[in-house]
Amino acid sequence: GKWHMGVNCKTRHDHCHHPLNHGFDYFYGMPFTLVNECQGTDDPELAKSLQDSYWFYTQMIILAVFTLVIGKLANLFPVKWKIIICLAICGLLHFISWFSSYGFTKYWNCILMRNHDITEQPMNLQKTTSNMLKEAITFIERNKHRPFLLFVSLLHVHTPLITTEKFQGRSRHGLYGDNVEEMDWMVGKLLDVIDKEDLKNTTFIYFASDHGGFLEAQRGNSQLGGWNGIYKGGKGMGGWEGGIRVPGIFRWPGVLPAGTVIDEPTSLMDIYPTVVQLAGGTVPQDRVMDGHTLLPLLQGTEQHSRHEFLFHYCGVFLHAVRWHHKDSGTVWKAHYATPVFQPEASGACFRRGICPCFGDGVTHHDPPLLFNLSQDPSEANPLSADTEPLFDTVMRRIRGAVEEHRKTLTPVPQQLSPYNNIWKPWLQPCCGTFPFCWCHEENNEA
């Protein structure tokens, strides 16, 4: 499914970010992400602010070049042609960056790969659902006689909501609902294969989402990104509950008691140590592990999550901290920064399309906004020293946890920096002779 970690670092074929370089033995799916550009019918969404910046600087550079040329020809001021040519080249490069990020996304970045080989460029969205399902099912059938790990990252419930004709109009909740129906059908097909191959009692299954609903995704009055119920905010908003609180559904008949509901905060970072324990291994002891195995909680040998603190980031910026107070059972959350909603009372960043993590798009809080999630899960009533007797005690404890947490962090290259997000032709995956990157080997194989 969707990998979304990229492919290359220095050359077109080094595959340094590829799944096969990060522990997986087999890969089929999208190495990037699914965006409106892949469908080609909705408004473009990829790096919209970056595109706007490219276009703005392109216009400024062109204006500067014209000004210098006119000044040079009219002898208004001395300037070397070399400087004008260099400036013109910069303008051309900015224009190419703008146009490539805007015009060629579908053909260059909406691709399917099998291991290191590109099978579709651009991908055929009408066949992607059946292709993904076929790959997952055949993987189970190939590996049914030995332990296996299958990670299926569905393209569903993600804009642009690719839904096959069979499921369009199925739901009372529009296209998003149709997309959920199709996702549910796909998960059912995978569970059917597990049951058919007599793997039901020996297979640990975990279904979850990586974030809450994408509130800004709209077409007219239609909500295309889901709904987060009573919870505030949504996808890409740092710390608000609506963007990070998602359910986890587990199945392991004969081992995990059916029908159990566990109301404890856990994290997707817990998958790694859980899988390691299931495989009979041990996690590395030479570093601080942010995740904890979920098995004691799921099997009932422990009643509370091992996470006392969870740190909620927006990009590289710490926006909020959750403290699960073990003695009282109270869950507190402190917001150091929150996105500026546009319009102000809308609950989302509709004018920007997605909330930024820093700059004028966020409000910094000193003291932090504090909420008691046990009593106020909607984060509607921020507490203060005047209204909450424990305010100073809680904030002191959270501050200490943040200091300890930051000691465990190791600086790494910023993958979200402007340089790392700019399009680089020498890194572009291509199944033909660049820039003519078109192929449909998937159809040939079928």
C-alpha positions as a printed Julia matrix, in Angstrom:
446×3 Matrix{Float64}:
   0.0     0.0     0.0
   1.0     3.59    0.65
   4.61    3.85    1.83
   4.88    7.68    1.78
   8.55    7.66    2.84
  10.01    8.31   -0.59
  12.58    6.32   -2.53
  15.96    7.86   -3.29
  18.62    9.96   -1.53
  21.45   10.79   -3.95
  20.78    8.98   -7.22
  17.75    7.7    -9.11
  18.53    4.08   -8.22
  19.95    4.12   -4.68
  16.53    3.27   -3.11
  17.79    4.43    0.3
  14.26    5.19    1.62
  12.68    2.14   -0.05
  10.86   -0.46    2.15
  13.37   -3.14    1.1
  16.08   -1.02    2.74
  14.08   -0.79    5.95
  13.41   -4.37    6.95
  10.73   -5.49    4.51
  11.32   -8.46    2.2
   8.64   -7.6    -0.34
   6.89   -4.39   -1.38
   3.96   -3.52   -3.57
   2.39   -0.08   -3.53
   2.87    3.68   -3.76
   6.27    4.94   -2.61
   4.83    8.45   -2.21
   1.37    9.61   -1.17
  -2.05    9.85   -2.76
  -3.01   13.4    -3.74
  -5.66   15.05   -5.9
  -3.1    15.39   -8.68
  -3.17   11.59   -9.09
  -6.82   11.74  -10.13
  -6.38   14.91  -12.15
  -9.95   16.15  -11.59
  -9.88   17.98   -8.23
  -7.93   21.1    -7.27
  -4.2    20.37   -6.81
  -3.1    19.96   -3.21
   0.56   18.88   -3.27
   2.77   21.45   -1.55
   0.29   24.2    -2.38
   2.16   26.78   -0.3
   5.46   25.68   -1.86
   3.96   26.07   -5.34
   2.73   29.54   -4.43
   6.22   30.45   -3.19
   7.86   29.17   -6.4
   5.43   31.2    -8.51
   5.86   34.35   -6.4
   9.68   34.2    -6.59
   9.51   33.4   -10.31
   7.5    36.57  -10.89
   9.85   38.64   -8.7
  12.95   37.35  -10.52
  11.39   37.94  -13.96
  10.5    41.49  -12.91
  14.06   42.04  -11.67
  15.54   40.7   -14.93
  13.34   42.98  -17.06
  14.23   45.95  -14.87
  17.97   45.22  -15.16
  17.78   44.65  -18.94
  15.93   47.92  -19.48
  18.35   49.72  -17.15
  21.33   48.22  -18.98
  20.04   49.07  -22.47
  19.07   52.6   -21.44
  22.35   53.14  -19.55
  20.4    54.03  -16.43
  22.76   52.05  -14.18
  25.83   49.84  -14.72
  25.21   46.11  -14.44
  27.06   43.17  -15.97
  25.28   40.88  -18.45
  26.68   37.95  -16.45
  24.56   38.98  -13.43
  21.43   39.35  -15.58
  21.98   35.91  -17.16
  22.5    34.27  -13.74
  19.33   35.9   -12.46
  17.42   34.75  -15.55
  18.63   31.17  -15.0
  17.42   31.34  -11.38
  14.03   32.51  -12.63
  13.91   29.64  -15.12
  14.78   27.11  -12.42
  12.04   28.48  -10.16
   9.57   28.27  -13.04
  10.58   24.67  -13.76
  10.22   23.81  -10.05
   6.76   25.39   -9.99
   5.6    23.74  -13.21
   7.03   20.3   -12.39
   5.43   20.26   -8.93
   2.15   21.39  -10.47
   1.97   19.93  -13.95
   3.8    16.6   -13.87
   2.91   15.2   -10.44
   0.49   12.64  -11.84
   3.01   11.3   -14.35
   6.06   11.3   -12.13
   4.9    10.71   -8.54
   1.61    8.78   -8.77
   3.28    5.44   -9.35
   3.06    1.82   -8.28
   6.13   -0.3    -7.54
   6.76   -3.98   -7.0
   9.96   -4.25   -5.0
  12.4    -1.98   -6.89
  10.52   -2.05  -10.2
   7.92    0.49  -11.31
   4.86   -1.34  -12.63
   2.61    1.63  -13.39
   3.52    5.25  -14.12
   1.09    6.92  -13.77
  -0.96    4.45  -11.76
  -4.37    3.37  -13.0
  -6.59    4.37  -10.07
  -9.54    2.34  -11.34
  -7.55   -0.87  -10.91
  -5.51    0.01   -7.83
  -8.02   -1.45   -5.34
  -8.11   -4.86   -7.05
  -4.33   -4.84   -7.55
  -3.66   -4.11   -3.84
  -6.13   -6.77   -2.71
  -4.71   -9.36   -5.1
  -1.17   -8.69   -3.86
  -2.16   -8.97   -0.18
  -4.1   -12.2    -0.72
  -1.37  -13.88   -2.74
   1.18  -12.81   -0.09
  -0.85  -14.61    2.6
  -1.19  -17.7     0.41
   2.56  -17.74   -0.34
   3.52  -17.45    3.33
   0.76  -19.42    5.09
   3.11  -22.22    6.18
   5.49  -19.92    8.08
   5.3   -16.84   10.3
   4.72  -13.65    8.33
   4.16   -9.93    8.85
   1.74   -8.3     6.4
   1.42   -4.53    6.61
  -1.44   -3.24    4.44
  -1.54    0.56    4.19
  -4.79    1.21    2.35
  -5.26    4.12   -0.03
  -8.87    4.43    1.14
 -10.44    7.16    3.33
  -7.73    9.44    1.98
  -8.38   12.17   -0.55
  -9.13   12.0    -3.45
 -11.33    9.1    -2.23
 -10.77    6.62   -5.04
 -13.91    4.44   -5.04
 -14.73    1.79   -7.64
 -18.05    1.96   -9.46
 -19.39   -1.02   -7.52
 -19.35    0.96   -4.25
 -20.37    4.4    -5.46
 -23.7     5.42   -3.94
 -23.63    2.64   -1.32
 -23.54    4.93    1.71
 -25.86    7.6     3.09
 -22.73    9.65    3.84
 -21.66   10.53    0.31
 -18.38    9.68   -1.36
 -16.5     9.41    1.94
 -19.05    6.9     3.2
 -18.75    4.93   -0.06
 -14.99    4.86    0.41
 -15.38    3.53    3.97
 -17.75    0.82    2.65
 -15.17   -0.3     0.1
 -12.38   -0.3     2.69
 -14.56   -2.41    4.98
 -15.15   -4.86    2.12
 -11.39   -5.1     1.45
 -10.61   -5.8     5.11
 -13.35   -8.43    5.09
 -11.78  -10.13    2.07
  -8.41  -10.3     3.86
 -10.02  -11.75    7.0
 -11.84  -14.31    4.83
  -8.49  -15.5     3.43
  -7.04  -15.78    6.95
 -10.06  -17.9     7.96
 -10.02  -20.0     4.77
  -6.34  -20.85    5.18
  -7.01  -21.92    8.8
  -4.82  -19.13   10.19
  -7.52  -17.5    12.33
  -6.3   -18.7    15.73
  -2.62  -18.1    14.99
  -2.81  -14.62   13.48
  -2.67  -11.37   15.44
  -4.55   -8.65   13.53
  -4.46   -4.93   14.32
  -6.62   -2.42   12.43
  -6.01    1.29   13.05
  -5.62    4.68   11.39
  -2.63    7.0    11.4
  -4.71   10.12   12.15
  -8.2    11.54   12.52
 -10.38   13.05    9.82
  -9.01   15.66    7.4
 -11.46   18.51    8.09
 -10.2    20.85    5.36
 -10.94   18.31    2.62
 -14.17   19.6     1.11
 -15.92   19.87   -2.23
 -18.67   22.48   -1.98
 -20.64   21.51    1.11
 -19.48   17.88    1.01
 -17.04   16.78    3.71
 -14.42   14.57    2.03
 -12.1    13.94    4.93
 -14.23   12.29    7.58
 -15.73   13.49   10.84
 -14.15   13.52   14.29
 -17.26   13.6    16.44
 -16.91   15.43   19.76
 -13.16   15.81   19.36
 -11.59   19.13   18.42
  -9.45   19.6    15.32
  -8.3    17.08   12.75
  -5.46   15.72   10.65
  -2.2    17.69   10.64
  -3.03   19.88   13.65
  -0.35   18.83   16.08
  -2.05   18.07   19.36
  -5.84   18.44   19.14
  -7.69   15.2    19.92
  -9.56   15.1    16.62
  -6.32   14.66   14.72
  -4.67   12.02   16.89
  -7.35   10.02   18.75
  -8.27    6.98   16.66
  -9.62    3.55   17.63
  -7.59    0.36   17.47
  -9.35   -2.93   16.7
  -7.62   -6.22   17.51
  -8.42   -9.85   16.65
  -6.72  -13.0    17.89
  -9.29  -15.69   18.72
  -8.38  -17.96   21.62
  -5.78  -15.53   22.92
  -7.51  -12.14   23.2
 -10.96  -12.17   24.84
 -13.62  -11.03   22.36
 -15.75   -7.96   23.02
 -13.3    -6.33   25.43
 -13.12   -2.53   25.37
  -9.9    -0.97   26.68
 -10.0     2.77   27.35
  -6.27    3.46   27.7
  -3.99    5.72   25.63
  -1.59    3.8    23.39
   0.4     4.73   20.31
   1.14    3.4    16.83
   4.77    3.39   18.04
   3.67    0.39   20.13
   3.38   -1.78   17.01
   7.13   -2.3    16.76
   7.77   -3.69   20.28
   4.52   -5.7    20.06
   5.6    -7.38   16.82
   9.09   -7.99   18.23
   7.6    -9.75   21.27
   5.27  -11.84   19.09
   8.27  -12.92   17.01
  10.2   -13.95   20.12
  12.79  -11.2    19.85
  13.93   -8.36   22.1
  13.93   -4.66   21.28
  17.3    -2.85   21.2
  18.59   -1.96   24.65
  21.05    0.75   23.55
  18.41    3.49   23.11
  15.19    4.8    24.59
  12.2     3.1    22.97
   9.11    5.3    22.7
   6.78    2.34   22.17
   5.66   -0.42   24.55
   4.34   -3.9    23.82
   0.55   -4.0    23.84
   0.19   -7.69   24.74
  -0.05   -7.3    28.56
  -2.78   -4.67   28.13
  -4.65   -6.73   25.53
  -4.41   -9.99   27.5
  -5.49   -8.33   30.74
  -2.32   -8.96   32.73
  -1.93   -5.17   32.99
  -4.82   -2.77   33.54
  -3.15    0.48   32.47
  -1.13    1.66   29.49
   2.62    1.8    30.05
   2.61    5.28   28.49
   2.73    7.84   31.25
   3.53   10.61   28.78
   2.84   10.95   25.06
   4.44   13.78   23.07
   2.44   15.15   20.15
   4.44   16.79   17.37
   3.58   18.83   14.31
   6.55   18.24   12.03
   9.59   18.77   14.27
   7.74   21.06   16.67
   6.37   19.8    19.99
   2.79   21.05   20.16
   1.25   19.13   23.06
   2.0    16.66   25.87
  -0.41   14.1    27.34
   0.08   12.91   30.93
  -1.7     9.77   32.02
  -1.57   10.16   35.81
  -1.33    6.57   37.04
  -2.44    7.17   40.63
  -5.64    9.06   39.86
  -6.31    7.74   36.35
  -6.73   11.32   35.14
  -5.48   12.19   31.66
  -4.12   15.75   31.34
  -3.0    17.45   28.16
  -0.98   20.66   27.81
  -0.84   22.55   24.49
   2.3    24.61   23.89
   1.14   25.66   20.42
  -2.15   25.4    18.54
  -3.02   26.17   14.9
  -4.75   29.43   14.04
  -8.12   28.42   12.62
  -9.32   30.24    9.49
 -12.06   31.41    9.8
 -11.49   31.85   13.52
 -14.41   29.78   14.87
 -14.39   27.17   12.08
 -12.33   24.53   13.9
 -10.01   24.07   10.9
  -7.59   25.91    8.58
  -9.92   26.15    5.59
  -8.2    29.13    3.95
  -4.76   27.49    4.05
  -5.97   23.99    3.15
  -3.87   22.47    5.94
  -2.69   23.88    9.26
   0.98   24.94    9.44
   3.25   23.79   12.26
   5.05   27.07   12.94
   5.2    30.77   12.1
   2.17   33.02   11.95
  -0.07   30.0    11.46
   0.22   28.91   15.11
  -0.42   30.5    18.5
   2.14   29.85   21.25
   0.75   29.55   24.77
   2.62   30.61   27.9
   1.46   29.19   30.19
   0.31   26.24   28.05
  -3.38   25.49   27.56
  -4.21   22.72   30.01
  -7.17   20.34   29.68
  -8.46   17.5    31.82
  -9.31   14.99   29.08
 -10.99   12.66   31.57
 -13.69   15.29   32.15
 -13.35   17.42   29.02
 -12.46   15.19   26.02
 -13.66   17.9    23.62
 -10.94   20.27   24.92
 -13.52   23.04   25.25
 -12.57   24.45   28.65
  -8.89   25.31   29.22
  -7.89   25.28   32.88
  -5.88   27.87   34.77
  -4.32   28.29   38.2
  -7.53   30.05   39.25
  -9.89   27.26   38.15
  -7.73   24.15   38.78
  -5.98   23.67   42.16
  -3.56   21.14   40.6
  -2.58   23.42   37.7
   0.92   24.29   38.93
   1.63   20.71   40.05
   0.53   19.25   36.7
   2.47   21.79   34.65
   5.61   21.24   36.72
   5.37   17.48   36.15
   4.81   17.91   32.41
   7.72   20.37   32.11
  10.02   17.83   33.77
   8.85   15.1    31.37
   9.55   17.33   28.35
  13.08   18.01   29.59
  13.75   14.29   30.06
  12.2    13.51   26.66
  14.4    16.03   24.86
  17.53   14.42   26.32
  16.64   11.23   24.43
  16.39   12.91   21.01
  19.14   12.6    18.42
  19.43   15.32   15.73
  18.66   14.0    12.24
  18.43   15.61    8.78
  15.18   17.55    8.4
  13.2    15.56    5.85
  10.55   18.29    5.71
  12.97   21.11    4.91
  12.35   23.17    1.73
  15.45   21.65    0.1
  14.26   18.11    0.75
  10.81   18.94   -0.61
  11.96   20.61   -3.81
  11.73   18.43   -6.91
  15.1    16.99   -7.99
  15.18   15.44  -11.48
  18.19   13.26  -10.62
  16.14   11.48   -7.94
  12.95   11.03   -9.97
  11.86    7.37  -10.23
  11.25    6.65  -13.89
  10.35    3.45  -15.72
  11.37    4.81  -19.11
  14.0     7.24  -20.35
  13.69   10.38  -18.25
  11.67   12.58  -18.7
   9.45   10.2   -20.69
   8.26    8.17  -17.72
   5.27    6.11  -18.78
   4.61    2.38  -18.41
   1.85   -0.08  -17.58
   3.69   -3.32  -16.94
   0.92   -4.29  -14.51
  -1.45   -4.71  -17.45
   1.12   -6.71  -19.39
   1.65   -9.09  -16.46
  -2.1    -9.51  -15.97
